[in-house]
XYZ file of C-alpha atoms in Angstrom:
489
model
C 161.638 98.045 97.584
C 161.645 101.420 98.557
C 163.916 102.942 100.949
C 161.853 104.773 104.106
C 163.655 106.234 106.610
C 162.181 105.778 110.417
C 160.877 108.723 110.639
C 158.924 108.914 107.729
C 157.587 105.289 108.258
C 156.250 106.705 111.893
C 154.276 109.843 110.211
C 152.689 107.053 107.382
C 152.107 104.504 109.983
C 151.179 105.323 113.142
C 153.578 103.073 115.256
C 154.459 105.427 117.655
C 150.981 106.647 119.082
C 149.257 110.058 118.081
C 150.122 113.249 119.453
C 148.335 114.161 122.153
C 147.629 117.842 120.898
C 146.233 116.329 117.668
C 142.477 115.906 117.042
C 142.002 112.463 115.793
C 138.819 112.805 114.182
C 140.544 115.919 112.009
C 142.188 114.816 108.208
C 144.521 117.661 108.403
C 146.328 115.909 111.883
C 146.375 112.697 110.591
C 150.161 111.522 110.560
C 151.140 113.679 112.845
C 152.741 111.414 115.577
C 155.541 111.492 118.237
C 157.901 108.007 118.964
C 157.957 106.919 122.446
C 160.262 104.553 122.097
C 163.845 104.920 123.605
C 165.086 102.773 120.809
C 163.627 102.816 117.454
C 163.213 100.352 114.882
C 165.717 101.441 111.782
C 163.392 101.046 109.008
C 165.877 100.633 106.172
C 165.632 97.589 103.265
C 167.601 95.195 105.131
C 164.990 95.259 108.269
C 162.026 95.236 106.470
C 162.963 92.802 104.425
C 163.319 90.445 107.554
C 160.045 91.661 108.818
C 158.624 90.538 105.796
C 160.168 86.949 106.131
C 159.417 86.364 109.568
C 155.776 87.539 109.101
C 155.445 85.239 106.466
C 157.030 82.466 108.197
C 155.002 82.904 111.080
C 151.782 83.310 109.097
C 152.338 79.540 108.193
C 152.760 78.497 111.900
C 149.279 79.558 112.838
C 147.496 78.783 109.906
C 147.285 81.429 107.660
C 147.645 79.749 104.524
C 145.844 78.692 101.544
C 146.064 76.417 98.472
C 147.761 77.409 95.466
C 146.235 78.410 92.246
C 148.455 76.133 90.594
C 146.975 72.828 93.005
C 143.717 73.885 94.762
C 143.204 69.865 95.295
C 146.197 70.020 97.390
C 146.443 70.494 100.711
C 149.997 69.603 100.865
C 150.992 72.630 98.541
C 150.256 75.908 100.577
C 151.011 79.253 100.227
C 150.698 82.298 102.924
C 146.982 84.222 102.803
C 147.613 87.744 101.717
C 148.352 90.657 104.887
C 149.571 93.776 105.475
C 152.700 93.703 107.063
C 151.521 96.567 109.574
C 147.724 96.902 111.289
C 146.458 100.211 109.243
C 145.442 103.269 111.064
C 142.070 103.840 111.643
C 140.251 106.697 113.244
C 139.003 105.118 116.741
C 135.868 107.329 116.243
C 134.926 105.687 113.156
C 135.581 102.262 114.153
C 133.624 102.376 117.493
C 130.581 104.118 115.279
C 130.804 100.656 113.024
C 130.816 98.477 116.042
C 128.271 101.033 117.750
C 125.619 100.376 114.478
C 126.129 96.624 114.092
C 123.382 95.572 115.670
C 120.469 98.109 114.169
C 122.222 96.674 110.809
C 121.411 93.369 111.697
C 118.169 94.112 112.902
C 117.224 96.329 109.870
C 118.137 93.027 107.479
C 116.186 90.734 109.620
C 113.054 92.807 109.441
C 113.716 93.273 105.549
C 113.491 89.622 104.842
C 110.106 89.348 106.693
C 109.062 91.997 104.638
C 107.680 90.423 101.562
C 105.613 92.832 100.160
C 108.633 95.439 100.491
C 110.853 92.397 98.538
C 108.297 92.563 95.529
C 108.081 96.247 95.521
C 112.289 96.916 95.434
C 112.255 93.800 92.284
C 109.072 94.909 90.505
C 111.388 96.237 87.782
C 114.169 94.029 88.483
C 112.571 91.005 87.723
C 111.619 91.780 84.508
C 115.256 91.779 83.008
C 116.886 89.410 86.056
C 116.077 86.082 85.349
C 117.659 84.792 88.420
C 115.868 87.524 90.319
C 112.453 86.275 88.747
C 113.456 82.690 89.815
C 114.290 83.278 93.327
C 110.829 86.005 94.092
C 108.863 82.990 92.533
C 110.338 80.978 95.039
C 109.968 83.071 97.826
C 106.034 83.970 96.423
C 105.702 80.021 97.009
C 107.089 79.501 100.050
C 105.740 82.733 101.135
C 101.855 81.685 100.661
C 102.606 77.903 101.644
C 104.094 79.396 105.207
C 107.530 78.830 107.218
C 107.796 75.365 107.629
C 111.022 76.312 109.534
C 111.033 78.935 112.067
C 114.622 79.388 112.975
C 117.183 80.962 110.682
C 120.582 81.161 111.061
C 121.298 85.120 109.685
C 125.447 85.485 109.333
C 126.322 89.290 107.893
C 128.971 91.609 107.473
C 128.808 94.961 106.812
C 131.514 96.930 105.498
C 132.726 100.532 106.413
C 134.939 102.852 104.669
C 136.269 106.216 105.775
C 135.001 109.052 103.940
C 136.865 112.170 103.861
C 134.433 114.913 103.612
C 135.825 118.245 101.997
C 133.586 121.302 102.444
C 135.929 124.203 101.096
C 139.117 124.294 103.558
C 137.146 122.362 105.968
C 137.650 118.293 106.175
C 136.208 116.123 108.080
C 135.544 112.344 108.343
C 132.586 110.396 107.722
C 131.675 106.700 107.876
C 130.139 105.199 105.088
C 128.273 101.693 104.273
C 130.141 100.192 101.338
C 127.708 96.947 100.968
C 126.266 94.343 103.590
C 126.743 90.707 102.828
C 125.591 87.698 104.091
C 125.833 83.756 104.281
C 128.897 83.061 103.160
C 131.060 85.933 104.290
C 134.985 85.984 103.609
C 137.252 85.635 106.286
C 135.131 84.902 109.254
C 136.629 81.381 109.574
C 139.259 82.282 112.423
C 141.437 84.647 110.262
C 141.065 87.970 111.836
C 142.722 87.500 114.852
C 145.361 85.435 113.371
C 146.025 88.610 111.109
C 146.045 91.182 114.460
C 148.580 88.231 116.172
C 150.994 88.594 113.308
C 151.009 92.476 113.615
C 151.044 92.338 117.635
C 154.739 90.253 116.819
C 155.983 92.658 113.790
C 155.363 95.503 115.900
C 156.840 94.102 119.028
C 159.676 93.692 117.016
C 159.612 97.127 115.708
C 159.878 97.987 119.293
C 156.465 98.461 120.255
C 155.433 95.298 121.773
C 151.905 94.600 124.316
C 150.066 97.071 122.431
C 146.179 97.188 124.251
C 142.983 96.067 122.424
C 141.564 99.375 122.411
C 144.637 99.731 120.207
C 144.784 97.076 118.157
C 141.463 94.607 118.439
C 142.326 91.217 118.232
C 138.491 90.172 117.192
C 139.281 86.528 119.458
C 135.898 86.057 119.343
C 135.783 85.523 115.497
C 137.478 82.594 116.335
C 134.945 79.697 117.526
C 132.181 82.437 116.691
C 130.391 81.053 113.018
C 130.829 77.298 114.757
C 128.985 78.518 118.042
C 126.638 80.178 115.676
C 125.855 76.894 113.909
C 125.852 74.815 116.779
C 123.112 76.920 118.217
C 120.775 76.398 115.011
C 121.532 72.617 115.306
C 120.412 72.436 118.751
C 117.388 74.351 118.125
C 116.327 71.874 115.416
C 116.389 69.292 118.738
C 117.840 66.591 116.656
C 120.582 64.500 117.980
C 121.270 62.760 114.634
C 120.558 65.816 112.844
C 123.646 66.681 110.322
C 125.051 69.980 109.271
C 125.344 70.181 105.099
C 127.832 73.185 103.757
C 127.135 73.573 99.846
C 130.150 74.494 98.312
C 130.422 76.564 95.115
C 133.482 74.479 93.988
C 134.679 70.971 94.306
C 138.710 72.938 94.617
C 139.459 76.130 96.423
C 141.772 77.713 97.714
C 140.028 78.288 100.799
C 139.792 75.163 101.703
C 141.298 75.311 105.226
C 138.688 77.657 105.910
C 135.636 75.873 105.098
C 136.988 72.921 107.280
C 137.883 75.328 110.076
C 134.725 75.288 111.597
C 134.191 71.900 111.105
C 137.398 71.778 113.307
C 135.607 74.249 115.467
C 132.361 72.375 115.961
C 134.635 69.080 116.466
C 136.477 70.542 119.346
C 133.205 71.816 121.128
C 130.992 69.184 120.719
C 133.520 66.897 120.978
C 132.817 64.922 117.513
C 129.003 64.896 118.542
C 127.949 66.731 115.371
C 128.661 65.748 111.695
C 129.081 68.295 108.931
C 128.835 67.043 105.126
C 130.231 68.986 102.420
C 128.509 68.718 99.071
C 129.368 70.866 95.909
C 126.513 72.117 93.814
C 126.505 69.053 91.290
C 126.592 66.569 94.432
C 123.628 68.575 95.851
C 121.809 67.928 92.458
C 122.297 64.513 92.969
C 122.105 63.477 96.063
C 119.148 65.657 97.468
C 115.547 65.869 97.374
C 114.479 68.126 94.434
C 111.299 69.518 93.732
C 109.229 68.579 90.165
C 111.140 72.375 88.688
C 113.979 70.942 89.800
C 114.379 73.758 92.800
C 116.036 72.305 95.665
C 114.720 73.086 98.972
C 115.718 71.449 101.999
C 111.813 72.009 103.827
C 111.995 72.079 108.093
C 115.738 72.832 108.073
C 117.429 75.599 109.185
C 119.519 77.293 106.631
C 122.094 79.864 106.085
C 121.129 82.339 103.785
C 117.777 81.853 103.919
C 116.797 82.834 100.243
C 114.595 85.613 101.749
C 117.981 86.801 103.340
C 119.678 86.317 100.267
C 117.261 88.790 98.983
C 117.750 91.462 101.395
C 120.757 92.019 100.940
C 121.483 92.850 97.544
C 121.990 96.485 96.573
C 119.340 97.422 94.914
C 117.520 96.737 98.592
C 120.469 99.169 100.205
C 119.687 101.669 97.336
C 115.914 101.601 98.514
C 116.865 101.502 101.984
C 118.346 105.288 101.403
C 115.049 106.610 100.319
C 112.346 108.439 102.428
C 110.805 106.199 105.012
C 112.431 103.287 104.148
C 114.541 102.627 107.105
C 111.735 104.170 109.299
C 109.691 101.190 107.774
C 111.316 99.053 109.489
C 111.751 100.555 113.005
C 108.317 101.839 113.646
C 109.034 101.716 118.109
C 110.058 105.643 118.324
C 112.115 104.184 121.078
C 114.426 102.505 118.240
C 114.788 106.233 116.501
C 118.444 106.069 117.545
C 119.032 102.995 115.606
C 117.334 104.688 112.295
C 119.759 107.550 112.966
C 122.376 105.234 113.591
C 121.990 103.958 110.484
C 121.055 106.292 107.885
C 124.142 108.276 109.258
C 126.125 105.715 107.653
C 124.617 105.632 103.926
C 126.076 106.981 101.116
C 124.014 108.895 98.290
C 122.271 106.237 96.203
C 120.456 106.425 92.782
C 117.567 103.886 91.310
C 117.930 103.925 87.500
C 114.977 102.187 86.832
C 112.555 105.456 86.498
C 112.204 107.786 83.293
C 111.347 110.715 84.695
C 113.458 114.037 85.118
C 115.311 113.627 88.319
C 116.529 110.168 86.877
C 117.733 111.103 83.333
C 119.720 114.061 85.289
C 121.077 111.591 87.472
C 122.436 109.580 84.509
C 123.183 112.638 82.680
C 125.701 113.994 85.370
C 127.294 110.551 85.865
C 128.022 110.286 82.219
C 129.328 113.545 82.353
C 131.585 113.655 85.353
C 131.846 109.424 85.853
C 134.514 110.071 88.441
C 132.506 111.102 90.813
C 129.892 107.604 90.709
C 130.066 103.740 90.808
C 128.045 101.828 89.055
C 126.631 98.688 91.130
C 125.051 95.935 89.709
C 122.595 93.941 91.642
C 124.383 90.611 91.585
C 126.697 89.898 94.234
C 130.204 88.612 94.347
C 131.981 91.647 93.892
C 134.321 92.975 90.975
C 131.442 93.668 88.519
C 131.201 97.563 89.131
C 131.943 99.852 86.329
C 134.258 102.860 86.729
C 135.096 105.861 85.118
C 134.485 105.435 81.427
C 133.440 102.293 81.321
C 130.791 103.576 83.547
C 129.728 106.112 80.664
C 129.573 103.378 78.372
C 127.510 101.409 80.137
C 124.711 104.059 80.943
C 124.454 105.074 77.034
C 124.068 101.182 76.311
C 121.511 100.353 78.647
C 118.080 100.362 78.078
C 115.383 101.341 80.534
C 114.777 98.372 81.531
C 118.197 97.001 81.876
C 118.909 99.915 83.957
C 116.690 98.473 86.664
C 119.254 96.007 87.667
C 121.766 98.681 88.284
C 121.882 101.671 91.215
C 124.693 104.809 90.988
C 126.684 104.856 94.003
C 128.780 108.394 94.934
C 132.272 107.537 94.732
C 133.745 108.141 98.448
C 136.886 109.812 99.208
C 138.863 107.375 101.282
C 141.117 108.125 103.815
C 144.624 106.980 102.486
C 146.966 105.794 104.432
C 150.671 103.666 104.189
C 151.262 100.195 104.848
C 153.445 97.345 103.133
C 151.345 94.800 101.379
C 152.462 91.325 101.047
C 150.677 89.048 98.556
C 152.018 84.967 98.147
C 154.884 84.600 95.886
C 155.473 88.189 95.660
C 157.774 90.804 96.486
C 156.446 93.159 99.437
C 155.521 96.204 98.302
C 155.117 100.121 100.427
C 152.164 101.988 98.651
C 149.153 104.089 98.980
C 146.420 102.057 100.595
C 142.635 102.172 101.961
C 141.080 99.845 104.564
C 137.747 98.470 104.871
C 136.306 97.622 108.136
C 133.681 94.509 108.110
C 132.202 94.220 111.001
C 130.229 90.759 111.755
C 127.092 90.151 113.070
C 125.813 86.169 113.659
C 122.461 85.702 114.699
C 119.706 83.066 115.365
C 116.303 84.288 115.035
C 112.357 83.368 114.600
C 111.274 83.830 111.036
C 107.798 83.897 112.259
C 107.503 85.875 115.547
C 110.320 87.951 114.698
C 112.218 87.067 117.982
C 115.891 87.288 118.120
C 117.434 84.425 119.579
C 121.049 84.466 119.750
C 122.763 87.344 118.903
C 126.662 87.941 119.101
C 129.510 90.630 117.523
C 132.610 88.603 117.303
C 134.774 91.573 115.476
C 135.214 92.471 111.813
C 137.693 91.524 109.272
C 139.589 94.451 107.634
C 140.825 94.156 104.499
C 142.790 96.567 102.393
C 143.789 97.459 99.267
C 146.005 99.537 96.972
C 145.145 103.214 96.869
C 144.721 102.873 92.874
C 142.947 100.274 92.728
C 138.920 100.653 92.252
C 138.565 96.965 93.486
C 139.708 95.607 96.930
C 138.568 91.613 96.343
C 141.079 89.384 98.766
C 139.675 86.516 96.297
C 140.004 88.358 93.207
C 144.066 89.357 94.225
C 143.294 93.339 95.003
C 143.002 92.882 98.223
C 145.053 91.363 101.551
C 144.308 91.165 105.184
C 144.752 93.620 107.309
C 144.060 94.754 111.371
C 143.799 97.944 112.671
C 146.009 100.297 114.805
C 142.809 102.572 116.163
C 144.034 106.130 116.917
């Protein structure tokens, strides 16, 4: 591990508070920080190492763990969930803008997946190479002209923020940018983020900064009961009292497992074992519920979470489109809500459709082929960990044929803000590095497919996660990634 002297830990890590002269929406102060502690913390090997073992040992007490890779149909063989050993800094400007937006962002999704004719204009080329794609708008087309048997739809998202360090000449500056919205099934909600702030609250208390506010570090204690509250709110608007809650799972073995049962823990302790949940994989769903003569499965009359039309809305060919001319205004046609369109175009990155062959697109494609550091290229599918970089982002734009190219959009690469933290993955040594944070901030919501009515809405924080400085992915799943909290200067 490598040495760090205290001071240098301070400047890299914020422990210590900001300098008052400093301006802490300004790159060029960022680091510079005073202790105001009478007795510092001597960050040499020896302490850190203990840090490291006492974080991890108390990560276990309250839950943080997960099943191994080795025995993921074991719950009696854990290991820790990844962290940072310290919350990351984060610009309390940006942060509160994230917070600030959520709810426009939630709207503007909402109103998307009502939109049907603005779903079939975004996949008119996609659908034509996508097969899934063409699946799910036939789908939608069907349900769409048969009419929502099922008003009320349970819409869980997450959008996630990066900090963009703008250089203009000598002049920096910082920006907040949109890195992707996701939806349904959303990583990390389950109770974990203010498991992860408790863990840093005790490593910094015993780094000699202890009772730090939460306009300091947020604790997100909402998160806690909120996807559980959010459930139980669908269930009682169904008005069933033997009505059951069904999670599909992807896979039979995860290691997530504790947190797909969390909120059946949740809902348990609420409702005081009122409500049953049933967990079915895919293949159980085949075979155990009603399917349709295509062999679709629809559950008809039920609420459900993603709705496919959500599902839909948030891929990112639909944020590419979003960027466009109008797009956003679309959607928000009140000019009273013209501060939520600002809101939320402020946040968007430069986006490029491929799926044209006119000028402006083969220039596009050109440039990025060219200079590939400066672009990512997204696919529409989610699950993250399928972008190309670099040149294997070249390569992929001389391969691809018009056609295929629909199914892709060019992303600017962002300049994150970099900061220091230790990073602590199961079964590893702890290692100090280069890192950048993402903030995601949540958004669950109840509302009326058909009148458009919102009818439950709450913000119960944002998970943060972070990743190497190096490292073009930042998946927590995939092994790039940890969890982190913030220290908001």
């Amino acid at each position: 591990m490598k040495m760090i002297n205290f001071n240098s830990l301070v400047i890299f890590i914020f422990l210590f508070g900001i300098n008052n002269g400093a301006n802490t929406n300004d790159p060029e102060t960022t680091g510079k920080v005073e202790a105001i502690t009478e007795n510092p913390f001597d960050f040499d090997e020896e302490n850190v190492q203990t840090l490291v073992e006492d974080a991890i040992d108390w990560a276990h007490n309250i839950f943080l763990v997960m099943r191994t890779p080795d025995h993921k149909d074991r719950s009696d063989v854990v290991q820790n969930v990844p962290f940072t050993l310290f919350p990351s800094p984060f610009p309390r400007e940006m942060f509160k803008e994230a917070v600030d937006v959520a709810k426009a962002m939630s709207l503007l999704y909402f109103r998307v997946s009502r939109d049907f004719e603005f779903l079939k204009m975004v996949y008119k080329d996609v659908r034509e190479t996508d097969v899934s794609i063409r699946n799910y708008m036939k789908i939608c087309e069907e349900v769409y002209n048969e009419g929502i048997k099922q008003p009320v739809s349970i819409y869980l998202q997450r959008s996630d923020y990066m900090v963009h360090v703008k250089e203009d000449g000598a002049e920096k500056k910082f920006e907040l940018k949109q890195i992707e919205v996701n939806g349904g099934s959303i990583g990390g909600a389950n109770g974990i983020p203010p498991r992860i702030a408790e863990i840093h609250a005790r490593t910094l208390a015993k780094a000699c900064m202890p009772n730090l506010p939460e306009d300091v570090l947020p604790r997100s204690k909402e998160a806690r009961s909120a996807s559980a509250s959010m459930l139980l709110t669908a269930w009682n608007k169904f008005n069933n009292p033997k009505a059951i809650i069904v999670s599909l799972v992807l896979k039979d073995r995860s290691k997530w497992h504790f947190c797909k049962r969390f909120d059946e823990y949740e809902i348990d302790r609420i409702t005081k074992n009122r409500v049953k949940i049933v967990y079915l994989s895919i293949s159980e769903a085949v075979q155990m519920l009603r399917m349709d003569e295509d062999f679709t499965l629809r559950l008809e009359g039920k609420p459900k979470s993603p709705s496919l039309f959500y599902e839909l809305s948030i891929s990112k060919k639909v944020q590419q489109v979003l960027t466009l001319p109008g797009m956003v205004e679309r959607f928000f046609p009140d000019p009273n809500e013209a501060p939520m369109v600002q809101g939320i175009r402020k946040t968007f990155a430069r986006m490029w459709g491929l799926e044209n062959d006119d000028q402006e697109t083969r220039e596009i494609i050109a440039d990025a082929i060219a200079h590939p550091e400066r672009y990512v290229l997204k696919p529409n599918q989610e699950g993250g960990g399928k972008n190309f970089w670099e040149k294997e982002l070249a390569d992929k734009l001389r391969t691809l044929t018009p056609k295929q190219r629909a199914a892709f959009i060019l992303m600017e690469r962002l300049n994150p803000l970099v900061v220091q933290n230790y990073l602590i993955w199961p079964m590893e040594k702890a290692i100090y590095s280069d890192v950048v944070t993402e903030v995601g901030v949540y958004t669950y919501c109840v509302y009326n497919t058909k009148d458009g009515t919102l009818v439950h809405y709450t913000q119960p924080g944002q998970m943060n996660r972070t990743k190497l400085a190096s490292s073009n992915e930042g998946g927590i799943s995939a092994g790039t990634g940890v969890f982190d909290s913030l220290y908001l200067y």
